[in-house]
PDB file of C-alpha atoms in Angstrom:
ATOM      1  CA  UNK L   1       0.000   0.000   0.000  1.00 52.00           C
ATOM      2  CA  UNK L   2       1.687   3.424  -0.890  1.00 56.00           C
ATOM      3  CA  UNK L   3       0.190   6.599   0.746  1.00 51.00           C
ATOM      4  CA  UNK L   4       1.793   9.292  -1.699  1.00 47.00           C
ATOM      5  CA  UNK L   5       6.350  10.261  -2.258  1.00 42.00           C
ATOM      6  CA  UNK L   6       9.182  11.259  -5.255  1.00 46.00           C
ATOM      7  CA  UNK L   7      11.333  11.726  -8.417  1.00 49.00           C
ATOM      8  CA  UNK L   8      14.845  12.634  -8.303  1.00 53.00           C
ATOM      9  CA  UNK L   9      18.230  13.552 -11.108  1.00 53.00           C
ATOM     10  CA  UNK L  10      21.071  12.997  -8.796  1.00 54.00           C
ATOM     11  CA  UNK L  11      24.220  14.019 -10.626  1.00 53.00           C
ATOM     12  CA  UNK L  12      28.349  13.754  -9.790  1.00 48.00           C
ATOM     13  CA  UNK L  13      31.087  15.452 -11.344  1.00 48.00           C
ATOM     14  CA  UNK L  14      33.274  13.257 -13.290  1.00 49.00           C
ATOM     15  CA  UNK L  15      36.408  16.169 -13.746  1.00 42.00           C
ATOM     16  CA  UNK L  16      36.783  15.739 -10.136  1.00 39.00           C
ATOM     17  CA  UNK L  17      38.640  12.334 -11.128  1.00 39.00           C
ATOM     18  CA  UNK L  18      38.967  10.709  -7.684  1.00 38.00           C
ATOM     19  CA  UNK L  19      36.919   7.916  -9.099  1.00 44.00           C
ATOM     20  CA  UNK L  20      39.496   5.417 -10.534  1.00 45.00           C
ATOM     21  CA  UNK L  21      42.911   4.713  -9.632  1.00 45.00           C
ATOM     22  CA  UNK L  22      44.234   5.013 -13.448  1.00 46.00           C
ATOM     23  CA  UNK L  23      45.975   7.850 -13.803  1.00 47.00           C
ATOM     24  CA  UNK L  24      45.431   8.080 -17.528  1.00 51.00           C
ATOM     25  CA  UNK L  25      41.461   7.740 -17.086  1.00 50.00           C
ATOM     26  CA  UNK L  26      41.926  10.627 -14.756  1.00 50.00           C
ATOM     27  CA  UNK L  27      42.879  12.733 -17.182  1.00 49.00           C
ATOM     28  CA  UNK L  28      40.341  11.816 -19.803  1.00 50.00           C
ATOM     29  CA  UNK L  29      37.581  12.324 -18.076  1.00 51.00           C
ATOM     30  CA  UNK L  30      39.425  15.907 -16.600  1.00 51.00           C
ATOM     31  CA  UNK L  31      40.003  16.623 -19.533  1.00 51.00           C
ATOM     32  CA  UNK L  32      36.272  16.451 -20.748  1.00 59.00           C
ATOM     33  CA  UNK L  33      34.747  18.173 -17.813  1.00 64.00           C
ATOM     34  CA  UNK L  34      31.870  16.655 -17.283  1.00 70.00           C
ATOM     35  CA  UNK L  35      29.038  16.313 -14.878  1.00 79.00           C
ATOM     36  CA  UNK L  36      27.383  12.816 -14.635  1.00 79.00           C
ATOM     37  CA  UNK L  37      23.679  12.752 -13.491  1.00 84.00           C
ATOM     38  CA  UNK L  38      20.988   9.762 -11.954  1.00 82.00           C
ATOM     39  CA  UNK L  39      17.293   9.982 -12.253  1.00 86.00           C
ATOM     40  CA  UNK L  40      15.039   8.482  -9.712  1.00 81.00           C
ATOM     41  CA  UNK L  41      11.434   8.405  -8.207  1.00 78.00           C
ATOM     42  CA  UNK L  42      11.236   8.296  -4.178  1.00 81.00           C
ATOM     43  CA  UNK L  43       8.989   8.268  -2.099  1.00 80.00           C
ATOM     44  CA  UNK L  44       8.437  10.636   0.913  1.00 88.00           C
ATOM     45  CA  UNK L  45      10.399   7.397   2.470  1.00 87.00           C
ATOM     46  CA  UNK L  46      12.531   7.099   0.261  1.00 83.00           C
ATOM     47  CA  UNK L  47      10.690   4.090  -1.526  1.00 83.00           C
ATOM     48  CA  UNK L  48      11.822   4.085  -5.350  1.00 84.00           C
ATOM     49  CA  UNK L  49      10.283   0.487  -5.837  1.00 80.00           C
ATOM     50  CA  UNK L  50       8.412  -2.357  -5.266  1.00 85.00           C
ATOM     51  CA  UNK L  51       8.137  -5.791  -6.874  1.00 83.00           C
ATOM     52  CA  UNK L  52      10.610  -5.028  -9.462  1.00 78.00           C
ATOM     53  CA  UNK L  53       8.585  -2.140 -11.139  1.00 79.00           C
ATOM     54  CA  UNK L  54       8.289   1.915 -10.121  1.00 84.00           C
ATOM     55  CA  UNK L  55       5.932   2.863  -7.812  1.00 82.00           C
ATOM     56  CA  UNK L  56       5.315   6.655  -8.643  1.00 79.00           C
ATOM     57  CA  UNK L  57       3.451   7.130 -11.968  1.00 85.00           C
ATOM     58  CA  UNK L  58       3.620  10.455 -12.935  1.00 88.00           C
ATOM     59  CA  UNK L  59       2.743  11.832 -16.360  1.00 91.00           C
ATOM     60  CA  UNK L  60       4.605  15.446 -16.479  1.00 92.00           C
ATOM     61  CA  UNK L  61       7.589  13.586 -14.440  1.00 91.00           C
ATOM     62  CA  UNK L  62       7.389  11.051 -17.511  1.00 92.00           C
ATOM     63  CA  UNK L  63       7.881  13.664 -19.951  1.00 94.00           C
ATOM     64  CA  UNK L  64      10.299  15.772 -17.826  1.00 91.00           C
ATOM     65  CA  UNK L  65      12.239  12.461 -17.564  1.00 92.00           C
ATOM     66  CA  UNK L  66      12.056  12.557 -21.954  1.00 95.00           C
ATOM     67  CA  UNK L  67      13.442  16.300 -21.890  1.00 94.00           C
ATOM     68  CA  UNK L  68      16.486  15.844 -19.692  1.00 90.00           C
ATOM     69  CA  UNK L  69      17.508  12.423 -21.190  1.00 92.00           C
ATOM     70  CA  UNK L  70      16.968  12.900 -24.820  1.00 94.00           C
ATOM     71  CA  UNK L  71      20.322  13.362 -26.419  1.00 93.00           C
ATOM     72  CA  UNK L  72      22.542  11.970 -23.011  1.00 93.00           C
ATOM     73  CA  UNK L  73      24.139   8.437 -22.023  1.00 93.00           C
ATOM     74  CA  UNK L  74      21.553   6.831 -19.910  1.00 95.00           C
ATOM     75  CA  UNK L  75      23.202   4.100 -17.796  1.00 94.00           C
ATOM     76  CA  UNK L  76      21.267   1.369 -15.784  1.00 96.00           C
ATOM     77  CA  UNK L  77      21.234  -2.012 -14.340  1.00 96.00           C
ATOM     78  CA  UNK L  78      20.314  -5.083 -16.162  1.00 96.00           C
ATOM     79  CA  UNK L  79      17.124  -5.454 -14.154  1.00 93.00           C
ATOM     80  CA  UNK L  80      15.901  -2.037 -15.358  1.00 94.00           C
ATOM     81  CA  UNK L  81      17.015  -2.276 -19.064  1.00 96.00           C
ATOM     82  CA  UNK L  82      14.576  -5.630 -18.692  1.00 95.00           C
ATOM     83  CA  UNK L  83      11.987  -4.263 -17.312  1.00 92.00           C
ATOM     84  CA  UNK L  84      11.845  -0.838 -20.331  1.00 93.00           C
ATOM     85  CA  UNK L  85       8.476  -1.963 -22.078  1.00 92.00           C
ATOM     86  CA  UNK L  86      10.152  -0.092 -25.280  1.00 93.00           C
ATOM     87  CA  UNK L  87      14.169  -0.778 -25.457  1.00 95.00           C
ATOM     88  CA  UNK L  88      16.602   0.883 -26.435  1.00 98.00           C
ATOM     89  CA  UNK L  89      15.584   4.448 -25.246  1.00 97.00           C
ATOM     90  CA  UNK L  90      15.605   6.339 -28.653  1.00 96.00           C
ATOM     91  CA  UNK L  91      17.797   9.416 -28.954  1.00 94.00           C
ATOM     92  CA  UNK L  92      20.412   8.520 -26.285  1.00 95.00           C
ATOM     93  CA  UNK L  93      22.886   6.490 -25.501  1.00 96.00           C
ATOM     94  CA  UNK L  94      21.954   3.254 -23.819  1.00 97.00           C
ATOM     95  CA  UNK L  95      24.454   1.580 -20.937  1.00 97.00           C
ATOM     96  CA  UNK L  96      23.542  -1.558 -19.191  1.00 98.00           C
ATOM     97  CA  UNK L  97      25.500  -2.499 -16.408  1.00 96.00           C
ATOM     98  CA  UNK L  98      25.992  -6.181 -15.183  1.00 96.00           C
ATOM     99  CA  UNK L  99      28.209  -8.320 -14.127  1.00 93.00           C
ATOM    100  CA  UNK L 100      27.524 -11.078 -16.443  1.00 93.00           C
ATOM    101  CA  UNK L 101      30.221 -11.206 -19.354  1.00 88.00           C
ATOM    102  CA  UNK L 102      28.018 -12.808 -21.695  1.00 93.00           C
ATOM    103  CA  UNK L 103      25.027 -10.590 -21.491  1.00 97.00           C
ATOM    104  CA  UNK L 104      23.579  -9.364 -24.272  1.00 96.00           C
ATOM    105  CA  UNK L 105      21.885  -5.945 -24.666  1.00 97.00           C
ATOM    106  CA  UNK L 106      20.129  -5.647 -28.188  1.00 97.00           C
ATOM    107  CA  UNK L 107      20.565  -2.023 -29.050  1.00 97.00           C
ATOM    108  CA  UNK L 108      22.899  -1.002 -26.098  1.00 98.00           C
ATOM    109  CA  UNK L 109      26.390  -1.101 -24.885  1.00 97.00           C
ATOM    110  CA  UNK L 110      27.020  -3.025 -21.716  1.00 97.00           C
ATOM    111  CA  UNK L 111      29.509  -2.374 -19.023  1.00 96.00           C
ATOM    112  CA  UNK L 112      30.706  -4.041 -15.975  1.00 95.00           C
ATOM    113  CA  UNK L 113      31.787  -1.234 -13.674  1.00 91.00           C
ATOM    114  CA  UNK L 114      30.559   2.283 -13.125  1.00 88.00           C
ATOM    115  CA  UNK L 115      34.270   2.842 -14.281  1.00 86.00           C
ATOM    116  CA  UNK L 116      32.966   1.136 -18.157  1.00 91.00           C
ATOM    117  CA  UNK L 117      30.343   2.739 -17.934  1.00 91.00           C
ATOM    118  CA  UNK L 118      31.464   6.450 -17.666  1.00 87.00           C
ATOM    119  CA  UNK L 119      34.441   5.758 -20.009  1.00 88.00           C
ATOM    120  CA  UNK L 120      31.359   4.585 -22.926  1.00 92.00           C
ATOM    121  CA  UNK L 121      29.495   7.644 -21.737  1.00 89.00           C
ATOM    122  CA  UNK L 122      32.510  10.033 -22.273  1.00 85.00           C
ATOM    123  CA  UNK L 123      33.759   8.465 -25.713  1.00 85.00           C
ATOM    124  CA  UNK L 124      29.972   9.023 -26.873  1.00 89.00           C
ATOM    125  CA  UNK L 125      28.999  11.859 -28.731  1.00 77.00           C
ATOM    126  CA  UNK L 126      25.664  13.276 -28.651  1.00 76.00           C
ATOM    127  CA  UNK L 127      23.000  13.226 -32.309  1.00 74.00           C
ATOM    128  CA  UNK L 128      23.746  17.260 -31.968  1.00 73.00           C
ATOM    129  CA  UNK L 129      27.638  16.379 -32.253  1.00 75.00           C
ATOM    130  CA  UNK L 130      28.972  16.799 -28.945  1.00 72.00           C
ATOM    131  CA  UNK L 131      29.443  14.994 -25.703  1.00 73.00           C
ATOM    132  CA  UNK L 132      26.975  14.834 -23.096  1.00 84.00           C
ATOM    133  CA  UNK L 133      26.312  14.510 -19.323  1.00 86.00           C
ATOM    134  CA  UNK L 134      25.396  11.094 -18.407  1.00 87.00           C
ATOM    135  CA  UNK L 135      22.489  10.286 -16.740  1.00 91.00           C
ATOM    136  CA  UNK L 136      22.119   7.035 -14.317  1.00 90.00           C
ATOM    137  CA  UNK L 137      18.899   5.434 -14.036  1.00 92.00           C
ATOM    138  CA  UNK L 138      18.300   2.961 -11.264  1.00 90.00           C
ATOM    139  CA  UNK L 139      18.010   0.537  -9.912  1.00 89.00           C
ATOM    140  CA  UNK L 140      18.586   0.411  -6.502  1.00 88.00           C
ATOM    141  CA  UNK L 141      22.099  -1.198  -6.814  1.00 91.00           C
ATOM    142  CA  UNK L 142      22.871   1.468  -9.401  1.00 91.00           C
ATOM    143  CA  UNK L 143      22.015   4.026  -7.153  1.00 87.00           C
ATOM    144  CA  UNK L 144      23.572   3.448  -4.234  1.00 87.00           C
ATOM    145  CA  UNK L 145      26.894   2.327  -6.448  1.00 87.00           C
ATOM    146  CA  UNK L 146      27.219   5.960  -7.329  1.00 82.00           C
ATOM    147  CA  UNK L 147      25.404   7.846  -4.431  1.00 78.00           C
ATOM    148  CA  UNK L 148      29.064   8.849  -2.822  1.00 71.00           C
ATOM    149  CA  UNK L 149      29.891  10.413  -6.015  1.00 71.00           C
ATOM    150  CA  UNK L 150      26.714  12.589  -6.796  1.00 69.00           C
ATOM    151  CA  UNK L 151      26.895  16.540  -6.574  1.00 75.00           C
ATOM    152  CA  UNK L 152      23.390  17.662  -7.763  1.00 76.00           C
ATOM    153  CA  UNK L 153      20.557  15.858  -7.055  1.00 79.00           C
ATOM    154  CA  UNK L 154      17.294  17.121  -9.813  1.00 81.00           C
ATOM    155  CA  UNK L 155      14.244  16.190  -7.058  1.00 82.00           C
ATOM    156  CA  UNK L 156      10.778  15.662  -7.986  1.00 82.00           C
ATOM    157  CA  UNK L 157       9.275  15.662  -4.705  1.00 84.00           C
ATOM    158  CA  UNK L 158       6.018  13.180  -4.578  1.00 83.00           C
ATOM    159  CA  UNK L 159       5.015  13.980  -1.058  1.00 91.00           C
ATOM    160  CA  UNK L 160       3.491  10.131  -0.840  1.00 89.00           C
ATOM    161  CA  UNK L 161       4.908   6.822   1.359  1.00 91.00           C
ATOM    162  CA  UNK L 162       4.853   3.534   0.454  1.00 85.00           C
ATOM    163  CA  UNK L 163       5.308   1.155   3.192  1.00 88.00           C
ATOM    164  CA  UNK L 164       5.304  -1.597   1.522  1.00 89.00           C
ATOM    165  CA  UNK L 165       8.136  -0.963  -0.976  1.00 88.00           C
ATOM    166  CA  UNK L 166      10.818  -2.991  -1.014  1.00 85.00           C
ATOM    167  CA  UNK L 167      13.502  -0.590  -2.633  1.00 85.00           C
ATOM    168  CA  UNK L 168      14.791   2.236  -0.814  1.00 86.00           C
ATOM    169  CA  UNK L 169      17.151   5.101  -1.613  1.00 82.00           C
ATOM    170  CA  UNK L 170      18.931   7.197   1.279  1.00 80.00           C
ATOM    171  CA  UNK L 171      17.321  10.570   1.152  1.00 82.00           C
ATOM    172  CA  UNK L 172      20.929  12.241   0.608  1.00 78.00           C
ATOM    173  CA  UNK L 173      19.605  15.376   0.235  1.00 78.00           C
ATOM    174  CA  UNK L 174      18.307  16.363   3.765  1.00 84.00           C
ATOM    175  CA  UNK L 175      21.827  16.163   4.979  1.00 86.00           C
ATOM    176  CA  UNK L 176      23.339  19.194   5.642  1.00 91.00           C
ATOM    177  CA  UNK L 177      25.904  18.995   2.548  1.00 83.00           C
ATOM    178  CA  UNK L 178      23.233  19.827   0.373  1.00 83.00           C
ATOM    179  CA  UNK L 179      21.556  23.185  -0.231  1.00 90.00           C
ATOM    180  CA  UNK L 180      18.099  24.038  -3.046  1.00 92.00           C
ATOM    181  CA  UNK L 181      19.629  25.029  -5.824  1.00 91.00           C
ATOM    182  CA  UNK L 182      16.570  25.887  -7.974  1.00 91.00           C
ATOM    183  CA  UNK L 183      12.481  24.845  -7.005  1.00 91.00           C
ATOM    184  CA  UNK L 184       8.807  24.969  -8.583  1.00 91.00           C
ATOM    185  CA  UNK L 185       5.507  25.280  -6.481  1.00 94.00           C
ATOM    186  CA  UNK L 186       3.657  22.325  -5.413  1.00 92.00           C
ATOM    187  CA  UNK L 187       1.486  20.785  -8.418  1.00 93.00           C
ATOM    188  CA  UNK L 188      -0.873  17.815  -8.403  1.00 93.00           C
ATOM    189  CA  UNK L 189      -1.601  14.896  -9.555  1.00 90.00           C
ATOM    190  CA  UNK L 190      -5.067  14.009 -11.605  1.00 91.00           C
ATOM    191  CA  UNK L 191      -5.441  11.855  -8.316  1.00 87.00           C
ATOM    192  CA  UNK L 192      -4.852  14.888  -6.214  1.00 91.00           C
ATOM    193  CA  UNK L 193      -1.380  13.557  -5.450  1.00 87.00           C
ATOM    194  CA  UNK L 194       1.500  16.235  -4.915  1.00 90.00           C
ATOM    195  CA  UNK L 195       4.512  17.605  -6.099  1.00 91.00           C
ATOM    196  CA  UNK L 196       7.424  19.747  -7.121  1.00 88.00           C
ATOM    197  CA  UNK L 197      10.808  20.107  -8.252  1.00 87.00           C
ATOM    198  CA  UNK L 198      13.362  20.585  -6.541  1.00 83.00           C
ATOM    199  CA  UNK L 199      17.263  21.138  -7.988  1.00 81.00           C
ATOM    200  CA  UNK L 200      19.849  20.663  -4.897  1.00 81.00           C
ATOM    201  CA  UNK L 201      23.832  21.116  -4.943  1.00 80.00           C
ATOM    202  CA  UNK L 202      26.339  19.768  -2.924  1.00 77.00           C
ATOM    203  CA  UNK L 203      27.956  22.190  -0.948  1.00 86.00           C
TER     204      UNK L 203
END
């Protein structure tokens, strides 16, 4: 049973390098600046989940989820690439990340590491001819991989709980390293659901 919570961009900047120990890779991805992002729905709880599918159904969040994507690297887990009803995610760049070497990804790239992952992401280059911010897509696993590494978190707040979920994603951004950045007013849902947007930076 889920009594109403939210969507979220989380994003990290690769140029700070401390990522990888190879000193070369270091310098590549210094040397193309770039900011990696994650997009998730969580609850009020933090519930991003439940029975392998998304909880929060949101039709503008949907579309806003279109805008920011379309034209990036979009990097997820097997178990989400899986569960796309439409695959690969036209217009951008799609990364699966497992573990299993023989895994086969019609229409994507697959990588075994965040490391693999951001290197594909970085080599890409964008339909509008230039490189482009990652984003990183769930699931949970995924997440919390890269949560240590994020530096903007893009929120859409769904002020809901789900206490039956059985996903969960540290709220990251109530922690006092973290200050609003950019925010919309409260909107709602057909079902009289709410939410808003909220854009926080790491301090």
């Amino acid at each position: 049973m889920c009594i109403c919570g939210s969507v979220a961009i989380l994003s990290f900047h690769v140029a700070s390098g401390f990522l990888f120990n190879n000193k070369d890779f270091n310098s590549y991805l210094l040397y193309w600046n770039m900011d990696v992002n994650m997009i998730v729905a969580a609850g009020d709880d933090g519930a991003i989940g439940r029975k392998g599918d998304l909880i929060w159904h949101i039709s503008s969040d949907l579309r806003r989820f279109k805008a920011l994507t379309m034209g990036h690297p979009v990097i997820m887990g097997r178990k989400t690439w899986e569960s796309l009803p439409k695959k690969p995610l036209p217009g951008r760049l799609n990364i699966v990340m497992t573990r299993n070497a023989g895994y086969v990804a019609e229409g994507a790239a697959v990588a075994a590491s965040p490391e693999e992952a951001l290197r594909l992401a970085c080599e890409w280059v964008s339909p509008s001819g230039n490189p482009t911010a990652p984003f990183v897509m769930g699931g949970a696993q995924i997440y919390n991989e890269f949560m240590p590494l994020v530096n903007r978190i893009f929120l859409t707040r769904v002020h809901a709980l789900c206490h039956d979920a059985d996903a969960l994603l540290p709220k990251v951004w109530e922690g006092d390293e973290w200050e609003i950045e950019d925010a919309t007013q409260p909107q709602l849902t057909p079902d009289g659901v709410e939410y808003d947007y909220v854009t926080y930076r790491k301090r």
